């Protein structure tokens, strides 16, 4: 069974640009979560999508947005990039919402560097 | 407000001995707890989980204990192996929703 995949592996942008990160969940998983791990910080919850709908978002500005497609893959967009957006962005997937006790399985991450 | 805390940033254990990693939480609504292992620049790898209706769950060398009254959980690794050296994160959720992570404990297994 293929795991969660993310692309690109690395992304280098300059301040003010936009970044788009992509995630494909494990087959059969409908929930996709995005987390940010900035240098020296822990993993912070960004966004949660299930069945194409945004279910929850963390304490991040509206510059961070995303969507989930009918095939359950997801895209994270970061607009007006700032230097502090440099981080490892992790995508995770789990089985459908409403099933308690769902493990989340993570992809390898996208390293975003803002210059 | 750090709802999930791992108070030991690092831990060194001799190969073959028991590794015990600890985690405390403050939110009594958490009903599901997980442990992940992480290498630098990689995604976390799921290790083991426990629901709030249990107090112990085992999977091979890994055992997680949950003490709800103390809002404390621990991960035991027996016996510890060099490949266990990594950063370990505990995480908690309410009804399978977003995960709230601890700050991590770096485990080093000494050969």
Coordinates of N, CA and C in Angstrom, one line a residue:
Chain A
X1 N 0.9 -1.2 0.0 CA 0.0 0.0 0.0 C 0.9 1.2 0.0
X2 N 0.6 2.1 -1.0 CA 1.5 3.3 -1.0 C 1.1 4.3 0.1
X3 N 2.1 5.0 0.6 CA 1.9 5.9 1.7 C 1.5 7.3 1.2
X4 N 1.5 8.2 2.1 CA 1.2 9.6 1.7 C 2.3 10.2 0.9
X5 N 2.0 10.8 -0.2 CA 3.1 11.4 -1.0 C 2.9 12.9 -1.0
X6 N 4.0 13.6 -1.1 CA 4.0 15.1 -1.2 C 4.9 15.5 -2.2
X7 N 4.6 16.7 -2.9 CA 5.5 17.3 -3.9 C 5.3 18.8 -3.8
X8 N 6.4 19.5 -4.1 CA 7.7 19.0 -4.3 C 8.4 18.6 -3.0
X9 N 9.6 18.1 -3.1 CA 10.4 17.8 -1.9 C 10.9 19.0 -1.3
X10 N 11.5 19.9 -2.2 CA 12.0 21.2 -1.8 C 11.4 22.3 -2.7
X11 N 11.3 23.4 -2.1 CA 10.7 24.6 -2.8 C 11.4 25.8 -2.3
X12 N 12.0 26.6 -3.2 CA 12.6 27.8 -2.8 C 11.9 29.0 -3.5
X13 N 11.5 29.9 -2.6 CA 10.7 31.1 -3.1 C 11.3 32.4 -2.5
X14 N 10.9 33.5 -3.0 CA 11.3 34.8 -2.4 C 10.2 35.4 -1.7
X15 N 10.5 36.3 -0.9 CA 9.4 37.1 -0.1 C 8.4 37.7 -1.1
X16 N 7.1 37.5 -0.7 CA 6.0 38.1 -1.5 C 5.5 37.1 -2.5
X17 N 6.2 36.1 -2.9 CA 5.7 35.1 -3.8 C 4.7 34.2 -3.2
X18 N 4.1 33.3 -4.1 CA 3.2 32.4 -3.6 C 3.8 31.0 -3.7
X19 N 3.4 30.1 -2.8 CA 3.9 28.7 -2.9 C 2.7 27.8 -2.9
X20 N 2.8 26.7 -3.7 CA 1.8 25.7 -3.8 C 2.4 24.3 -3.5
X21 N 1.8 23.6 -2.5 CA 2.3 22.3 -2.0 C 1.2 21.3 -2.2
X22 N 1.6 20.1 -2.6 CA 0.6 19.1 -3.0 C 0.8 17.8 -2.1
X23 N -0.4 17.2 -2.0 CA -0.4 16.0 -1.1 C -1.4 15.0 -1.7
X24 N -0.9 13.7 -1.7 CA -1.8 12.6 -2.1 C -2.0 11.7 -0.9
X25 N -3.2 11.5 -0.4 CA -3.4 10.6 0.8 C -3.3 9.1 0.4
X26 N -3.2 8.3 1.5 CA -3.3 6.9 1.3 C -4.6 6.5 0.7
X27 N -4.6 5.5 -0.2 CA -5.8 5.1 -0.8 C -6.9 4.7 0.2
X28 N -8.1 5.2 0.1 CA -9.1 4.9 1.1 C -9.3 5.9 2.2
X29 N -8.3 6.8 2.3 CA -8.3 7.9 3.3 C -9.0 9.1 2.7
X30 N -9.9 9.7 3.5 CA -10.6 10.9 3.0 C -10.2 12.1 3.7
X31 N -9.6 12.0 4.8 CA -9.2 13.2 5.6 C -7.7 13.5 5.3
X32 N -7.5 14.8 5.1 CA -6.1 15.3 4.9 C -5.8 16.4 5.8
X33 N -4.7 16.3 6.5 CA -4.3 17.4 7.4 C -3.0 18.0 7.0
X34 N -2.8 19.3 7.3 CA -1.5 19.9 7.0 C -1.0 20.4 8.3
X35 N 0.4 20.2 8.5 CA 1.1 20.7 9.7 C 2.3 21.5 9.2
X36 N 2.8 22.4 10.1 CA 4.0 23.1 9.8 C 5.0 22.8 10.9
X37 N 6.2 22.5 10.6 CA 7.3 22.4 11.5 C 8.4 23.4 11.2
X38 N 8.3 24.5 11.9 CA 9.3 25.6 11.6 C 10.6 25.2 12.5
X39 N 11.7 25.7 12.1 CA 13.0 25.4 12.7 C 12.9 25.7 14.2
X40 N 13.2 24.6 15.0 CA 13.3 24.8 16.4 C 11.9 24.8 17.1
X41 N 10.9 24.6 16.3 CA 9.5 24.6 16.9 C 8.9 23.2 16.6
X42 N 7.8 22.9 17.3 CA 7.1 21.7 17.2 C 6.2 21.6 16.0
X43 N 5.5 20.6 15.8 CA 4.5 20.5 14.7 C 3.2 21.2 15.1
X44 N 2.9 22.2 14.2 CA 1.7 23.0 14.5 C 0.7 22.7 13.4
X45 N -0.6 22.4 13.9 CA -1.7 22.1 13.0 C -2.0 23.4 12.2
X46 N -2.2 23.1 10.9 CA -2.5 24.2 9.9 C -4.0 24.1 9.5
X47 N -4.3 23.0 8.8 CA -5.6 22.8 8.1 C -6.0 21.4 8.1
X48 N -7.3 21.2 8.1 CA -7.9 19.8 8.0 C -9.0 19.8 6.9
X49 N -8.9 18.9 6.0 CA -9.9 18.7 5.0 C -10.5 17.3 5.0
X50 N -11.8 17.2 4.8 CA -12.4 15.9 4.8 C -13.6 16.0 3.8
X51 N -13.7 15.1 2.9 CA -14.7 15.0 1.9 C -14.9 16.4 1.2
X52 N -13.7 17.0 0.9 CA -13.7 18.2 0.1 C -14.0 19.5 0.9
X53 N -14.3 19.3 2.2 CA -14.6 20.5 2.9 C -13.5 20.8 4.0
X54 N -13.3 22.1 4.2 CA -12.4 22.5 5.3 C -13.1 22.3 6.6
X55 N -12.5 21.5 7.5 CA -13.2 21.2 8.7 C -12.6 22.0 9.9
X56 N -11.4 22.4 9.8 CA -10.8 23.1 10.9 C -9.5 23.7 10.4
X57 N -9.1 24.8 11.1 CA -7.9 25.4 10.7 C -7.2 25.9 12.0
X58 N -5.9 25.9 12.0 CA -5.1 26.3 13.2 C -5.0 27.8 13.2
X59 N -4.1 28.2 14.1 CA -3.9 29.7 14.4 C -2.9 30.2 13.4
X60 N -3.3 30.3 12.1 CA -2.4 30.8 11.0 C -3.2 31.8 10.3
X61 N -2.5 32.8 9.7 CA -3.2 33.9 9.0 C -3.9 33.3 7.7
X62 N -4.8 34.1 7.2 CA -5.6 33.7 6.0 C -4.7 33.5 4.7
X63 N -3.4 34.0 4.8 CA -2.5 33.7 3.7 C -2.3 32.2 3.4
X64 N -2.6 31.5 4.5 CA -2.5 30.0 4.4 C -3.9 29.5 4.0
X65 N -4.0 28.8 2.9 CA -5.3 28.3 2.5 C -5.0 27.0 1.7
X66 N -6.1 26.3 1.4 CA -5.9 25.1 0.6 C -7.2 24.6 0.1
X67 N -7.2 23.4 -0.4 CA -8.4 22.8 -0.9 C -8.2 21.3 -1.0
X68 N -9.3 20.6 -1.1 CA -9.2 19.1 -1.3 C -10.0 18.8 -2.6
X69 N -9.4 18.0 -3.4 CA -10.0 17.6 -4.7 C -10.9 16.4 -4.5
X70 N -11.8 16.1 -5.6 CA -12.6 15.0 -5.5 C -11.9 13.6 -5.3
X71 N -10.7 13.6 -5.7 CA -9.9 12.3 -5.5 C -9.2 12.3 -4.1
X72 N -9.6 13.3 -3.3 CA -9.1 13.4 -1.9 C -7.6 14.0 -1.8
X73 N -7.0 14.2 -2.9 CA -5.7 14.9 -2.8 C -5.9 16.3 -2.4
X74 N -4.9 16.9 -2.0 CA -5.0 18.3 -1.4 C -3.9 19.2 -1.8
X75 N -4.1 20.4 -1.8 CA -3.2 21.5 -2.1 C -3.1 22.5 -1.0
X76 N -1.9 22.9 -0.6 CA -1.8 24.0 0.4 C -1.2 25.2 -0.3
X77 N -1.8 26.3 -0.2 CA -1.3 27.5 -0.8 C -0.9 28.5 0.2
X78 N 0.3 29.1 0.0 CA 0.7 30.1 1.0 C 1.0 31.4 0.1
X79 N 0.3 32.4 0.4 CA 0.4 33.7 -0.4 C 1.3 34.7 0.4
X80 N 1.8 35.6 -0.4 CA 2.6 36.7 0.2 C 3.6 36.2 1.2
X81 N 4.4 35.3 0.7 CA 5.4 34.6 1.6 C 6.2 35.5 2.4
X82 N 6.4 35.1 3.6 CA 7.3 35.8 4.5 C 8.5 34.9 5.0
X83 N 9.5 35.5 5.4 CA 10.7 34.7 5.8 C 10.4 33.6 6.8
X84 N 9.5 34.0 7.7 CA 9.2 33.0 8.8 C 8.3 31.9 8.3
X85 N 7.9 31.9 7.1 CA 7.1 30.8 6.5 C 8.1 29.6 6.1
X86 N 9.4 29.8 6.2 CA 10.3 28.8 5.9 C 10.2 27.7 7.0
X87 N 9.9 26.5 6.5 CA 9.6 25.4 7.4 C 9.4 24.1 6.6
X88 N 9.3 23.0 7.4 CA 8.9 21.7 6.8 C 7.4 21.6 6.9
X89 N 6.7 21.4 5.7 CA 5.3 21.3 5.7 C 4.9 19.8 5.5
X90 N 4.2 19.3 6.5 CA 3.8 17.9 6.5 C 2.3 17.7 6.2
X91 N 2.1 16.7 5.4 CA 0.7 16.3 5.1 C 0.5 15.0 5.8
X92 N -0.7 14.8 6.3 CA -1.1 13.5 6.9 C -2.5 13.1 6.4
X93 N -2.8 11.8 6.4 CA -4.1 11.4 6.0 C -4.6 10.4 7.0
X94 N -5.9 10.3 7.1 CA -6.5 9.3 8.0 C -7.9 8.9 7.3
X95 N -8.5 7.9 7.9 CA -9.8 7.4 7.4 C -10.8 8.5 7.7
X96 N -12.0 8.2 7.2 CA -13.0 9.3 7.2 C -13.3 9.9 8.5
X97 N -13.7 11.1 8.5 CA -14.2 11.8 9.7 C -15.3 11.1 10.3
X98 N -15.4 11.2 11.6 CA -16.5 10.5 12.3 C -16.1 9.2 12.9
X99 N -15.0 8.7 12.4 CA -14.5 7.4 13.0 C -13.5 7.9 14.1
X100 N -13.8 7.6 15.3 CA -12.9 8.0 16.3 C -11.6 7.2 16.3
X101 N -10.6 7.6 17.0 CA -9.4 6.9 17.1 C -8.7 6.6 15.8
X102 N -8.6 7.6 14.9 CA -8.0 7.4 13.7 C -6.5 7.8 13.7
X103 N -5.6 6.9 13.4 CA -4.2 7.3 13.3 C -4.1 8.2 12.0
X104 N -3.2 9.1 12.2 CA -2.8 9.9 11.0 C -1.4 9.5 10.5
X105 N -1.3 9.3 9.2 CA -0.1 8.8 8.6 C 0.5 10.0 7.8
X106 N 1.8 10.2 8.0 CA 2.4 11.4 7.4 C 3.2 11.1 6.2
X107 N 3.2 12.1 5.3 CA 4.1 12.1 4.2 C 5.5 12.5 4.6
X108 N 6.4 12.6 3.6 CA 7.8 12.9 3.9 C 8.0 14.4 4.0
X109 N 7.0 15.2 3.6 CA 7.2 16.7 3.8 C 7.7 17.4 2.6
X110 N 7.4 18.7 2.6 CA 8.0 19.6 1.6 C 8.7 20.7 2.4
X111 N 10.0 20.8 2.1 CA 10.8 21.9 2.7 C 10.7 23.1 1.9
X112 N 10.1 24.1 2.5 CA 9.9 25.4 1.9 C 10.9 26.4 2.5
X113 N 11.7 27.0 1.6 CA 12.6 28.0 2.0 C 12.3 29.3 1.3
X114 N 12.1 30.4 2.2 CA 11.8 31.7 1.7 C 13.0 32.6 1.8
X115 N 13.4 33.2 0.7 CA 14.7 34.0 0.7 C 14.3 35.5 0.7
Chain B
X1 N -0.4 28.4 24.9 CA -0.8 27.4 25.9 C -0.5 26.0 25.3
X2 N 0.5 25.4 26.0 CA 1.0 24.1 25.5 C 0.2 23.0 26.1
X3 N -0.7 22.4 25.4 CA -1.7 21.5 26.0 C -1.0 20.1 26.1
X4 N 0.0 19.8 25.3 CA 0.7 18.6 25.4 C 2.2 18.9 25.7
X5 N 2.7 18.3 26.7 CA 4.1 18.6 27.1 C 5.0 17.4 27.2
X6 N 6.2 17.5 26.7 CA 7.2 16.5 26.9 C 8.4 17.2 27.6
X7 N 8.5 17.0 28.9 CA 9.4 17.8 29.7 C 10.9 17.5 29.5
X8 N 11.1 16.3 29.0 CA 12.5 15.9 28.8 C 12.9 16.1 27.3
X9 N 13.7 17.1 27.0 CA 14.1 17.3 25.6 C 15.0 16.2 25.1
X10 N 15.7 15.5 26.0 CA 16.6 14.5 25.5 C 16.7 13.3 26.5
X11 N 17.1 12.2 26.0 CA 17.2 11.0 26.9 C 18.2 10.1 26.2
X12 N 19.1 9.6 27.0 CA 20.1 8.6 26.6 C 20.0 7.3 27.3
X13 N 19.9 6.2 26.6 CA 19.7 4.9 27.1 C 20.7 3.9 26.5
X14 N 21.2 3.0 27.3 CA 22.1 2.0 26.8 C 21.3 0.9 26.0
X15 N 21.9 0.4 24.9 CA 21.3 -0.6 24.1 C 20.9 -1.8 25.0
X16 N 19.7 -2.3 24.7 CA 19.2 -3.4 25.5 C 18.4 -3.1 26.7
X17 N 18.5 -1.9 27.2 CA 17.8 -1.4 28.4 C 16.4 -0.9 28.0
X18 N 15.7 -0.5 29.0 CA 14.3 0.1 28.7 C 14.4 1.6 28.5
X19 N 13.7 2.1 27.5 CA 13.6 3.5 27.3 C 12.2 3.9 27.7
X20 N 12.1 4.9 28.5 CA 10.8 5.4 29.0 C 10.7 6.9 28.6
X21 N 9.7 7.2 27.7 CA 9.5 8.6 27.3 C 8.1 9.0 27.9
X22 N 8.1 10.2 28.4 CA 6.9 10.7 29.2 C 6.3 11.9 28.5
X23 N 5.0 12.0 28.8 CA 4.2 13.0 28.1 C 3.0 13.4 29.1
X24 N 2.8 14.7 29.2 CA 1.7 15.2 30.1 C 0.8 16.0 29.2
X25 N -0.5 16.0 29.6 CA -1.4 16.9 28.8 C -2.4 17.6 29.8
X26 N -3.0 18.6 29.3 CA -3.8 19.4 30.2 C -5.3 19.4 29.8
X27 N -5.6 19.1 28.5 CA -6.9 19.1 28.0 C -7.6 17.8 28.3
X28 N -8.6 17.8 29.2 CA -9.3 16.6 29.6 C -10.2 16.1 28.5
X29 N -10.4 16.9 27.4 CA -11.2 16.4 26.3 C -10.5 15.4 25.4
X30 N -9.2 15.4 25.5 CA -8.4 14.5 24.6 C -8.9 13.1 24.9
X31 N -9.1 12.3 23.8 CA -9.6 10.9 24.0 C -8.8 9.9 23.2
X32 N -7.7 10.4 22.6 CA -6.9 9.5 21.8 C -5.5 10.1 21.8
X33 N -4.6 9.2 22.0 CA -3.2 9.6 22.2 C -2.3 8.7 21.3
X34 N -1.3 9.3 20.7 CA -0.4 8.6 19.7 C 1.0 9.0 20.0
X35 N 1.9 8.1 19.6 CA 3.3 8.3 19.6 C 3.9 8.2 18.2
X36 N 4.7 9.1 17.9 CA 5.4 9.1 16.6 C 6.9 9.2 16.8
X37 N 7.6 8.7 15.8 CA 9.0 8.7 15.8 C 9.4 9.6 14.6
X38 N 10.4 10.4 14.7 CA 10.7 11.3 13.6 C 12.2 11.5 13.4
X39 N 12.7 11.4 12.2 CA 14.1 11.7 11.8 C 14.1 13.1 11.2
X40 N 15.2 13.8 11.3 CA 15.3 15.1 10.7 C 14.8 15.2 9.2
X41 N 14.1 16.2 8.9 CA 13.7 16.4 7.5 C 12.8 15.3 6.9
X42 N 12.2 14.5 7.8 CA 11.3 13.4 7.3 C 10.0 13.6 8.0
X43 N 8.9 13.0 7.5 CA 7.7 13.0 8.2 C 7.7 12.0 9.4
X44 N 6.8 12.3 10.4 CA 6.7 11.4 11.5 C 6.2 10.0 11.1
X45 N 6.7 9.0 11.8 CA 6.3 7.7 11.6 C 5.4 7.2 12.8
X46 N 4.2 6.8 12.5 CA 3.3 6.3 13.6 C 3.9 5.1 14.2
X47 N 3.8 5.1 15.6 CA 4.4 4.0 16.3 C 3.2 3.2 17.0
X48 N 2.5 3.9 17.8 CA 1.5 3.2 18.7 C 0.5 4.2 19.2
X49 N -0.7 3.8 19.5 CA -1.7 4.7 20.0 C -2.5 4.0 21.1
X50 N -3.3 4.9 21.8 CA -4.1 4.3 22.8 C -5.4 5.2 23.0
X51 N -6.5 4.6 23.1 CA -7.7 5.4 23.4 C -7.9 5.6 24.9
X52 N -8.7 6.6 25.2 CA -8.9 6.9 26.6 C -9.7 5.9 27.4
X53 N -10.2 4.9 26.7 CA -10.9 3.9 27.5 C -10.0 2.7 27.9
X54 N -8.7 2.8 27.5 CA -7.7 1.8 27.9 C -6.7 2.5 28.8
X55 N -5.9 1.7 29.5 CA -4.8 2.2 30.2 C -3.4 1.6 29.7
X56 N -3.5 0.7 28.8 CA -2.3 0.1 28.3 C -2.5 -0.5 26.9
X57 N -1.5 -0.3 26.0 CA -1.6 -0.9 24.7 C -0.1 -1.3 24.3
X58 N 0.0 -2.6 23.8 CA 1.3 -3.1 23.5 C 1.3 -3.4 22.0
X59 N 2.5 -3.2 21.4 CA 2.8 -3.6 20.1 C 4.3 -3.9 19.9
X60 N 4.6 -5.2 20.1 CA 6.0 -5.6 20.0 C 6.8 -5.1 21.1
X61 N 7.8 -4.3 20.7 CA 8.7 -3.8 21.8 C 8.1 -2.5 22.4
X62 N 7.0 -2.0 21.8 CA 6.5 -0.7 22.3 C 5.2 -0.9 23.1
X63 N 5.2 -0.3 24.3 CA 4.0 -0.3 25.1 C 3.7 1.2 25.5
X64 N 2.4 1.6 25.4 CA 2.0 2.9 25.9 C 1.1 2.7 27.1
X65 N 1.4 3.5 28.1 CA 0.6 3.5 29.3 C -0.1 4.9 29.4
X66 N -1.4 4.8 29.8 CA -2.2 6.1 30.0 C -2.7 6.1 31.4
X67 N -2.5 7.2 32.1 CA -3.0 7.5 33.4 C -3.9 8.7 33.3
X68 N -5.2 8.5 33.1 CA -6.1 9.6 32.9 C -6.2 10.6 34.1
X69 N -6.2 10.0 35.3 CA -6.3 10.9 36.5 C -5.1 11.8 36.6
X70 N -4.0 11.4 36.2 CA -2.8 12.2 36.2 C -2.5 13.0 34.9
X71 N -3.3 12.7 33.9 CA -3.2 13.3 32.6 C -1.7 13.0 32.1
X72 N -1.4 11.8 32.1 CA 0.0 11.4 31.8 C 0.0 10.2 31.0
X73 N 0.9 10.1 30.0 CA 1.1 8.9 29.2 C 2.6 8.7 29.1
X74 N 3.0 7.4 28.9 CA 4.4 7.1 28.7 C 4.5 6.0 27.6
X75 N 5.7 6.1 27.0 CA 6.0 5.1 26.0 C 7.2 4.3 26.5
X76 N 7.1 3.0 26.5 CA 8.2 2.1 27.0 C 8.7 1.4 25.7
X77 N 10.0 1.3 25.6 CA 10.6 0.6 24.5 C 11.6 -0.4 25.1
X78 N 11.3 -1.7 24.9 CA 12.1 -2.8 25.5 C 12.3 -3.9 24.5
X79 N 13.5 -4.4 24.2 CA 14.7 -3.7 24.6 C 15.0 -2.6 23.6
X80 N 15.8 -1.6 24.0 CA 16.1 -0.5 23.1 C 17.2 -0.9 22.2
X81 N 17.1 -0.4 20.9 CA 18.0 -0.8 19.9 C 18.6 0.5 19.2
X82 N 19.8 0.4 18.6 CA 20.4 1.6 18.1 C 19.4 2.3 17.1
X83 N 18.7 1.6 16.3 CA 17.7 2.1 15.3 C 16.6 2.9 16.0
X84 N 16.5 2.8 17.3 CA 15.4 3.6 18.0 C 15.8 5.1 18.2
X85 N 17.1 5.4 17.9 CA 17.5 6.7 18.1 C 16.8 7.7 17.1
X86 N 16.1 8.6 17.7 CA 15.3 9.5 16.9 C 14.6 10.5 17.8
X87 N 13.8 11.4 17.3 CA 13.0 12.3 18.1 C 11.6 11.7 18.2
X88 N 11.1 11.6 19.4 CA 9.8 11.0 19.7 C 8.8 12.1 20.1
X89 N 7.6 12.1 19.4 CA 6.6 13.0 19.7 C 5.4 12.3 20.2
X90 N 4.8 12.8 21.3 CA 3.5 12.3 21.7 C 2.5 13.3 21.1
X91 N 1.3 12.8 20.8 CA 0.2 13.7 20.2 C -1.1 13.3 20.8
X92 N -2.0 14.2 20.8 CA -3.4 13.9 21.3 C -4.4 14.5 20.4
X93 N -5.6 13.9 20.5 CA -6.7 14.5 19.7 C -8.0 14.2 20.4
X94 N -9.0 15.0 19.9 CA -10.4 14.8 20.4 C -11.2 14.2 19.2
X95 N -11.7 13.0 19.5 CA -12.5 12.3 18.5 C -11.9 12.3 17.1
X96 N -10.6 12.0 17.1 CA -9.9 11.7 15.8 C -9.7 12.9 14.9
X97 N -9.8 14.1 15.5 CA -9.6 15.3 14.7 C -8.1 15.8 14.8
X98 N -7.8 17.0 14.7 CA -6.5 17.5 14.5 C -5.6 17.0 15.7
X99 N -4.4 16.7 15.4 CA -3.4 16.3 16.4 C -2.7 17.5 17.1
X100 N -2.6 17.5 18.4 CA -1.8 18.5 19.1 C -0.6 17.7 19.6
X101 N 0.6 18.2 19.2 CA 1.8 17.5 19.4 C 2.5 18.1 20.6
X102 N 3.3 17.3 21.3 CA 4.3 17.7 22.3 C 5.5 18.2 21.5
X103 N 6.5 18.7 22.3 CA 7.6 19.3 21.7 C 8.7 18.3 21.4
X104 N 8.5 17.1 21.7 CA 9.5 16.1 21.3 C 10.6 15.8 22.3
X105 N 11.0 14.5 22.3 CA 12.1 14.1 23.2 C 13.1 13.4 22.2
X106 N 14.4 13.8 22.3 CA 15.4 13.2 21.4 C 16.0 12.0 22.2
X107 N 15.7 10.8 21.7 CA 16.2 9.6 22.3 C 17.5 9.1 21.6
X108 N 18.5 8.9 22.4 CA 19.8 8.4 21.9 C 20.1 7.0 22.5
X109 N 20.3 6.0 21.7 CA 20.6 4.7 22.2 C 22.1 4.5 22.1
X110 N 22.7 4.2 23.2 CA 24.2 4.1 23.3 C 24.5 2.6 23.1
X111 N 25.3 2.3 22.1 CA 25.7 0.9 21.8 C 26.5 0.3 23.0

